[in-house]
Coordinates of C-alpha atoms and ligand atoms in Angstrom, one line a residue:
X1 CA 94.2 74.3 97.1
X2 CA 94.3 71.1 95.4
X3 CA 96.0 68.0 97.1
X4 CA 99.6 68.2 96.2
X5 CA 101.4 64.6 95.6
X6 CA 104.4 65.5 97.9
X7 CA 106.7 62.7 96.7
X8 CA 110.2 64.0 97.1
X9 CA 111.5 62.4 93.7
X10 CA 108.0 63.8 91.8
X11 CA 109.7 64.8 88.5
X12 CA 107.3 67.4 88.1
X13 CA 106.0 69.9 91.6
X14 CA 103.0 72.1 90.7
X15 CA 102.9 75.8 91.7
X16 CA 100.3 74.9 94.6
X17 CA 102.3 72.6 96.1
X18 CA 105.4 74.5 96.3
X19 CA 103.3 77.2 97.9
X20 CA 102.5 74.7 100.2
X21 CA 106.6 73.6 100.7
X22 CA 107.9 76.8 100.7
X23 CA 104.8 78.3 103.7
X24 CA 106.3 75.2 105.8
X25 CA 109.6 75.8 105.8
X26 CA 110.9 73.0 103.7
X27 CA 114.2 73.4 102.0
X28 CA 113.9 74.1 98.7
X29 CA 116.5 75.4 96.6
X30 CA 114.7 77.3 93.3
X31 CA 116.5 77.2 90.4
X32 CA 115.5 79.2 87.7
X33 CA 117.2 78.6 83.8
X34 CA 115.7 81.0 81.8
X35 CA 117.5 83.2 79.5
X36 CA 118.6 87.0 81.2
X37 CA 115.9 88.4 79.3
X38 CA 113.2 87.0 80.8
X39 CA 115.0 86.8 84.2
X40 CA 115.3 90.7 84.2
X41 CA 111.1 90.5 83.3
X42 CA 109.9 88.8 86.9
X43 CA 111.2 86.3 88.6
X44 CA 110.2 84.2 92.0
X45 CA 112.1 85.8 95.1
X46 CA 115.1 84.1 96.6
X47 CA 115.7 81.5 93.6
X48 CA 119.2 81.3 91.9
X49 CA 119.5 81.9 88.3
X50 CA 121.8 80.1 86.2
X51 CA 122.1 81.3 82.2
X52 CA 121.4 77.4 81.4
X53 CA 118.5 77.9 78.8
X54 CA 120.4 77.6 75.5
X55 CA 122.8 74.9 76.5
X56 CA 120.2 72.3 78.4
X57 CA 117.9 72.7 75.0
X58 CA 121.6 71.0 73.6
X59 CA 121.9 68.3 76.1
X60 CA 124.5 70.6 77.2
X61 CA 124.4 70.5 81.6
X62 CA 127.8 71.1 82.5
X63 CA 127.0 74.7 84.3
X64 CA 125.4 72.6 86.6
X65 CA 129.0 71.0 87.4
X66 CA 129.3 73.9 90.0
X67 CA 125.7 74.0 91.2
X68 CA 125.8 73.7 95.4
X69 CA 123.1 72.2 96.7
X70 CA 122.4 72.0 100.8
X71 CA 121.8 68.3 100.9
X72 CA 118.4 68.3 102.6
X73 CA 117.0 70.8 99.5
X74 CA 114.5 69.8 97.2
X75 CA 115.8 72.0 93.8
X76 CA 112.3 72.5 91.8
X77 CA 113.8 74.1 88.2
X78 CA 111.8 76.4 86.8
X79 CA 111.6 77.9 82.8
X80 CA 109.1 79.5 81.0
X81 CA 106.4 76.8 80.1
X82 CA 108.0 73.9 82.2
X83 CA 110.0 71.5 79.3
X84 CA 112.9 72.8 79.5
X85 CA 113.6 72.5 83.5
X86 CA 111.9 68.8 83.2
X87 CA 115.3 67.9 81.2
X88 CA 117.4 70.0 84.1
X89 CA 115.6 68.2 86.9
X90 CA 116.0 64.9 85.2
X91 CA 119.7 65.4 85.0
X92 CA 120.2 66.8 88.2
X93 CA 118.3 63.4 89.2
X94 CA 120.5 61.7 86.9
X95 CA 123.6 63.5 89.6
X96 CA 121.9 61.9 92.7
X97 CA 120.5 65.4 93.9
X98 CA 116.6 65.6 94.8
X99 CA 115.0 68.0 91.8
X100 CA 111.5 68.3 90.7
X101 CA 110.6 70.8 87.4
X102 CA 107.9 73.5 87.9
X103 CA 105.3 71.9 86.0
X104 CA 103.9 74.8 83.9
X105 CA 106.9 76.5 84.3
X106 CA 106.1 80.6 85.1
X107 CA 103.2 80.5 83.1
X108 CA 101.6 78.4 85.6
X109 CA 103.3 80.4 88.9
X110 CA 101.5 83.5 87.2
X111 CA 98.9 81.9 89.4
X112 CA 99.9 80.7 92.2
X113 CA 98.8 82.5 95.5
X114 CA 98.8 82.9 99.4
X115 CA 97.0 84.9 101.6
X116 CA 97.9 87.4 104.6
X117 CA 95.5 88.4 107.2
X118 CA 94.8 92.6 108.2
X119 CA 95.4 92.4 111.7
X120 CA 91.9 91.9 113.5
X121 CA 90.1 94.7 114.7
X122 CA 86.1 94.8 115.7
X123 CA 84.8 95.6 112.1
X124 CA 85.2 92.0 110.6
X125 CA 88.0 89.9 108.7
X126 CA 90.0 91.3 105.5
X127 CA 92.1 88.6 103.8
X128 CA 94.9 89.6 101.2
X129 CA 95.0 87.1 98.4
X130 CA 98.3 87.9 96.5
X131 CA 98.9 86.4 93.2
X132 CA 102.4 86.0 93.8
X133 CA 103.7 86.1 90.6
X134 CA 102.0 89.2 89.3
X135 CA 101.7 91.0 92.4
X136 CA 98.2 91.2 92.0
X137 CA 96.0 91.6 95.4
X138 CA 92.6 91.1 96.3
X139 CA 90.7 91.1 99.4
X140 CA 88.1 89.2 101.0
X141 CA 86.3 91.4 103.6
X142 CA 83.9 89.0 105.9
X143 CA 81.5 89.7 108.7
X144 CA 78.5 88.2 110.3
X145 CA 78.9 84.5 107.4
X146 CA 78.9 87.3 104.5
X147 CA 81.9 88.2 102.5
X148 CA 82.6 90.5 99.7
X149 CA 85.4 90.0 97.1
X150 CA 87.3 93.4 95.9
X151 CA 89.6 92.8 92.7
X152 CA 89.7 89.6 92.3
X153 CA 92.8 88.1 90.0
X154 CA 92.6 84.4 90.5
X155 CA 90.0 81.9 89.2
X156 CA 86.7 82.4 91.1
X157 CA 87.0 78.3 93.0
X158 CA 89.9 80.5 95.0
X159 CA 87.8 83.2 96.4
X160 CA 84.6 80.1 96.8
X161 CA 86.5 77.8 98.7
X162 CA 88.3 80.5 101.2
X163 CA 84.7 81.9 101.7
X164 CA 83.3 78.6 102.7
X165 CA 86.4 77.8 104.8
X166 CA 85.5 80.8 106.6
X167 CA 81.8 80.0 107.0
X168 CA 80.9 82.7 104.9
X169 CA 78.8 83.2 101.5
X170 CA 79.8 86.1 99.1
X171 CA 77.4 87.8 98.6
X172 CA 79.2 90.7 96.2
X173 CA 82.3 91.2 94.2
X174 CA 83.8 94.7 93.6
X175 CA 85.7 96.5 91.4
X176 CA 88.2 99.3 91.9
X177 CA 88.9 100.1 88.4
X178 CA 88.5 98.5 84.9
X179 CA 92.1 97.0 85.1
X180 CA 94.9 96.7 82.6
X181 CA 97.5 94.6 84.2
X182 CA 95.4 91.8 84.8
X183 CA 92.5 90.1 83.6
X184 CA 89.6 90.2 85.9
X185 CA 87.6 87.5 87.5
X186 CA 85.5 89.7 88.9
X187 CA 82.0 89.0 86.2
X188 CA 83.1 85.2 86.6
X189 CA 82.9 85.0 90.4
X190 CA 79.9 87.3 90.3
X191 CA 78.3 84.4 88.2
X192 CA 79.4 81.6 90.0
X193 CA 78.3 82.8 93.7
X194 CA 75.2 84.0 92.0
X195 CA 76.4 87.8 93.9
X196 CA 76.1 91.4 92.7
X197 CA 79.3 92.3 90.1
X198 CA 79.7 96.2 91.2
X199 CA 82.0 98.4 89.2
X200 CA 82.7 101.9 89.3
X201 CA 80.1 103.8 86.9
X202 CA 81.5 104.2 83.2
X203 CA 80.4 104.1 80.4
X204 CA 83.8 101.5 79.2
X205 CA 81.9 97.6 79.9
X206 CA 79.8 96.4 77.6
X207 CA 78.2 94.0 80.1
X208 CA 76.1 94.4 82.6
X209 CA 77.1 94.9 86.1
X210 CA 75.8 97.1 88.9
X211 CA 77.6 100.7 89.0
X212 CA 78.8 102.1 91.7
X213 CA 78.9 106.2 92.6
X214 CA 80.5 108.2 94.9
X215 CA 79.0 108.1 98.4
X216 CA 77.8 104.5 97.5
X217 CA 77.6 102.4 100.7
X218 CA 78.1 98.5 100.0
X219 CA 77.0 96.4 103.1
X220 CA 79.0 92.9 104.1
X221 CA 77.3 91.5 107.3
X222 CA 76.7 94.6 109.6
X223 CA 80.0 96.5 107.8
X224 CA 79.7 99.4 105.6
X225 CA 82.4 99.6 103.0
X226 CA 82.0 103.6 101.6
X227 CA 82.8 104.4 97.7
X228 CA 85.2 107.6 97.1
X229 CA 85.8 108.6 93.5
X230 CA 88.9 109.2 93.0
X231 CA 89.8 109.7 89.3
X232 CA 92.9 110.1 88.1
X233 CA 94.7 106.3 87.2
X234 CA 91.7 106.0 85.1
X235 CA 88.4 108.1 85.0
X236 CA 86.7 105.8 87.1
X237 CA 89.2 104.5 89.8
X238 CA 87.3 104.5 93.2
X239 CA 88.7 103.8 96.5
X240 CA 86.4 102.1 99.3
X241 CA 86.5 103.1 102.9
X242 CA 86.0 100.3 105.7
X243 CA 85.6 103.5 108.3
X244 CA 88.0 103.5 111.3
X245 CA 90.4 100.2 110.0
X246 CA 91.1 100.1 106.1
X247 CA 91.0 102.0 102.6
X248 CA 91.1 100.0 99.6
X249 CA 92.7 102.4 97.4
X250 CA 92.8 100.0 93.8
X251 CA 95.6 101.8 91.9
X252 CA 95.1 105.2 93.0
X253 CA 97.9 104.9 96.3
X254 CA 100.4 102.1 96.7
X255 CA 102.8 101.2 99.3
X256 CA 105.5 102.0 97.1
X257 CA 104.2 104.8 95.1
X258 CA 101.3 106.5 93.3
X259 CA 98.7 105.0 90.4
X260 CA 99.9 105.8 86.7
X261 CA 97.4 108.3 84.8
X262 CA 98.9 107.6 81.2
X263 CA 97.4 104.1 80.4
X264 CA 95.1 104.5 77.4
X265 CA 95.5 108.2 77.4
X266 CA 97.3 110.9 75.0
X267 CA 99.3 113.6 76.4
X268 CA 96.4 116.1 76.8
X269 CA 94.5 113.3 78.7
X270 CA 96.9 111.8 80.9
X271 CA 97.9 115.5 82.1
X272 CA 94.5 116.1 83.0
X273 CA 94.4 112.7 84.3
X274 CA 97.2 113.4 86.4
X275 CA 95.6 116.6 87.9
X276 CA 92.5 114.8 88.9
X277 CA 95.0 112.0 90.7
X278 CA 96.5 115.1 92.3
X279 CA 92.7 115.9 93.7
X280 CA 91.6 112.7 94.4
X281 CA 95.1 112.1 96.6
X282 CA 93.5 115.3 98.6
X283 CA 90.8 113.9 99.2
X284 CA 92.5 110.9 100.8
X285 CA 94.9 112.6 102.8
X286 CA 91.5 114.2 104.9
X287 CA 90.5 110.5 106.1
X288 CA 91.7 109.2 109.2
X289 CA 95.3 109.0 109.4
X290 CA 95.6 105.6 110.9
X291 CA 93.7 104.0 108.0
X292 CA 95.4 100.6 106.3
X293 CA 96.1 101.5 103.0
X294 CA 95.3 98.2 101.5
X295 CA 95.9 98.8 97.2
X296 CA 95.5 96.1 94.6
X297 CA 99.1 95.6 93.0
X298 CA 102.4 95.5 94.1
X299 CA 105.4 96.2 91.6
X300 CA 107.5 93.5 92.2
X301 CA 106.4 90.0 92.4
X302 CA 106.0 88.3 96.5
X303 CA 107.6 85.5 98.3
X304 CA 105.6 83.3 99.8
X305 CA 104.7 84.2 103.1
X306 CA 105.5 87.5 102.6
X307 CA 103.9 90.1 105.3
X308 CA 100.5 91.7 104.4
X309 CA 101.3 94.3 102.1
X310 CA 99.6 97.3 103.7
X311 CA 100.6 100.7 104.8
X312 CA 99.6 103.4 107.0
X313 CA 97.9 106.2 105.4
X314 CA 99.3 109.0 106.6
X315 CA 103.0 107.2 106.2
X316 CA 102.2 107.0 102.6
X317 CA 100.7 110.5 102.2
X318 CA 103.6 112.2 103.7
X319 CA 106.0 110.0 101.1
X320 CA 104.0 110.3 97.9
X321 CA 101.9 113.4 98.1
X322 CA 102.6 115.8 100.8
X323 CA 105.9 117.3 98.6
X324 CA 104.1 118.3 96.1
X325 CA 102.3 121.4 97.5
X326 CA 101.4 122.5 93.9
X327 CA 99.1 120.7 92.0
X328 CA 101.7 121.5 88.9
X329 CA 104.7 120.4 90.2
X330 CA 102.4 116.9 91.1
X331 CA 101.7 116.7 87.6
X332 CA 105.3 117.4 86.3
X333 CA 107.2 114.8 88.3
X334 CA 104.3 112.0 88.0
X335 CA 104.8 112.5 84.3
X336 CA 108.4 112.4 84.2
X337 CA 108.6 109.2 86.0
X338 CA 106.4 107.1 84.0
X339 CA 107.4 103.6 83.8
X340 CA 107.5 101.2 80.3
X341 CA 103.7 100.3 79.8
X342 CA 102.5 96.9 81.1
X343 CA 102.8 94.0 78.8
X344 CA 99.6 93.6 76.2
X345 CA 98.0 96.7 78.0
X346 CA 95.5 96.9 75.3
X347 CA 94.2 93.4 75.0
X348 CA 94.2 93.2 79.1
X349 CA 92.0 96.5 79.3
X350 CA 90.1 95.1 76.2
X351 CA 89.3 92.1 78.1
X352 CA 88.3 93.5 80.7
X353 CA 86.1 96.4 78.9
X354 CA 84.4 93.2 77.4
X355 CA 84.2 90.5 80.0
X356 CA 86.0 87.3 79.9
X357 CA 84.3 84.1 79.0
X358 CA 85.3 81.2 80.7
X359 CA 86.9 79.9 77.6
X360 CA 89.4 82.7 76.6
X361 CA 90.7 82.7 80.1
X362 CA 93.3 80.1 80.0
X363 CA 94.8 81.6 76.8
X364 CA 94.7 85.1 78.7
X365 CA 97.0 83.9 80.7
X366 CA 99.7 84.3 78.0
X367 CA 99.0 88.1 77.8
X368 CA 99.4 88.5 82.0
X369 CA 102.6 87.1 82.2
X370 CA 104.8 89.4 83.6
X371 CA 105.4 92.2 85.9
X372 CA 102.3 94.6 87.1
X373 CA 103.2 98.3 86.3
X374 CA 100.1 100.3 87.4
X375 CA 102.3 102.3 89.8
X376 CA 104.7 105.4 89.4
X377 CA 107.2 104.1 92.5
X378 CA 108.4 106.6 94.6
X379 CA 107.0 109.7 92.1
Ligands
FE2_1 FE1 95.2 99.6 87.2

């Protein structure tokens, strides 16, 4: 991360160095303005909402009359684009009370991130990079000063600099799927490390990239990472197996529920989609029960310093797919409990079905805000 200027009375705190409060245990008090709307959309864990918008854009602060802040806490105020909470910090500033805006606002916390570690085991290192916002994760699997990159979300310097912290080069960046709740970074990073961009074969990119097919093996220092097809979230989704330790299941098995087969698909297609999800979960549930389920989204957006999302494979099996003993009755309930589509779906999977040059990326940004909603929960 960048070095954060950690004056208390900074008028403006960037996303990184709040990351970099918050994982010390400062007290900060996060105090979020924007209208219910956007609250109800995604919002940072553990911050307090006030209904403030409307009246601070008048000069109008007097909700903040009952405001009660622990004297010791920073309060970093957070809207949308970060204009807004600079006039509530200034105020609150104004009142005596320490208070710093979110420069950027939740535009810019769309990328903020921290990492969480898969507890160690002989066959190498896997880090969890979380896009805390978006619930996006990608993983960093090293061994022997070589490290691979699986889904990554954040700008390609992240991945870079936590390789070379950890001694090690990439030397390959993977996809699980062509995505369509975030924009991928995946071709970028491939190009900046000068590494191998692997994607699951289809016929969908209009770039080039190295395809990967089932039974694939992709080596990182002496580990063997196995491809699975497992269609079903979209025709392509594959899952890679890190034997004996970890599955990296993309958005075919969550923690919390089961990958959606109706993006980009009518009702013919996302049934049939549905049944091949039912056949690839099958598949799953014959690998080793004691696997780390490790997938690439979460549906809510983390706290900092929040425990490695993971879960045990055969924990998740028996939750998600074990009740449904007919392939039917799988396809019945998934379809029934389909969430609201991500936001900009279309232009996200477009992007991605394209590549992304360096150039569009910051106004992609704009279409990512948001929740991730790749996952049926609790189907
Ligand atoms: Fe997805």
């Amino acid at each position: 991360m960048e070095t954060a200027d950690r004056s208390p009375n900074a008028a403006e705190i960037r996303p990184e160095e709040l990351v970099t409060r918050l994982q010390s245990g400062e007290p900060v008090l996060i105090l979020d303005i924007r209208p219910r709307t956007e609250r109800q959309e995604w919002a940072i864990p553990h911050s307090l909402w006030i209904d403030l918008y409307d009246a601070a854009q008048r000069g109008d602060f007097r909700l903040l009359d009952t405001l009660a802040v622990p004297p010791t806490s920073l309060v970093v105020v957070v809207c949308a684009a970060g204009r807004t909470s600079s006039r509530v910090a200034q105020e609150l500033q104004r009142r005596g009370i320490r208070a710093a805006s979110l420069a950027g606002g939740m535009r810019a916390w769309s990328l903020a991130w921290d990492i969480a570690t898969l507890p160690s085991s002989s066959t190498g290192q896997v880090l969890q990079v979380r896009r805390l916002g978006k619930g996006c994760l990608s993983y960093l699997v090293v061994d022997s000063g070589e490290a691979l990159v699986i889904d990554p979300s954040l700008q390609p310097d992240v991945y870079l600099q936590l390789a070379e912290s950890l001694g090690a080069k990439i030397v390959g960046v993977l996809e699980t799927h062509v995505h369509a709740c975030h924009v991928s970074r995946g071709r970028l990073l491939s190009e900046a490390a000068a590494a191998p961009y692997r994607i699951p074969a289809t016929d969908r990119v209009r770039f080039a990239y190295t395809p990967v097919t089932d039974g694939d093996v992709i080596t990182v220092g002496s580990l063997q990472l196995i491809a699975l097809s497992t269609p079903g979230h979209t025709w392509e989704s594959t899952c890679y197996l890190l034997p004996d330790h970890a599955l990296f299941t993309g958005d075919t098995l969550f923690t919390d529920g089961i990958g959606r087969p109706d993006l980009k698909a009518g009702a013919d297609e996302r049934a049939r989609k549905a049944r091949a999800l039912f056949d690839s979960l099958q598949r799953l549930g014959t690998l080793s029960d004691s696997l780390w389920v490790l997938p690439s989204h979460v549906g809510t957006p983390l706290a900092v310093g929040e425990p490695l999302v993971a879960g045990r494979l055969h924990e998740l099996y028996k939750r998600f797919v074990a009740p449904f003993e007919q392939p039917d009755h799988f396809v019945e309930a998934l379809l029934q409990h389909l969430p609201p589509p991500p936001p900009n779906t279309d232009q996200i999977t477009r992007a991605n079905e394209l590549g992304v040059p360096p150039s569009e990326l910051v106004s992609l940004l704009e279409l990512e805000a948001g929740p991730n909603r790749c996952a049926v929960q609790g189907a």
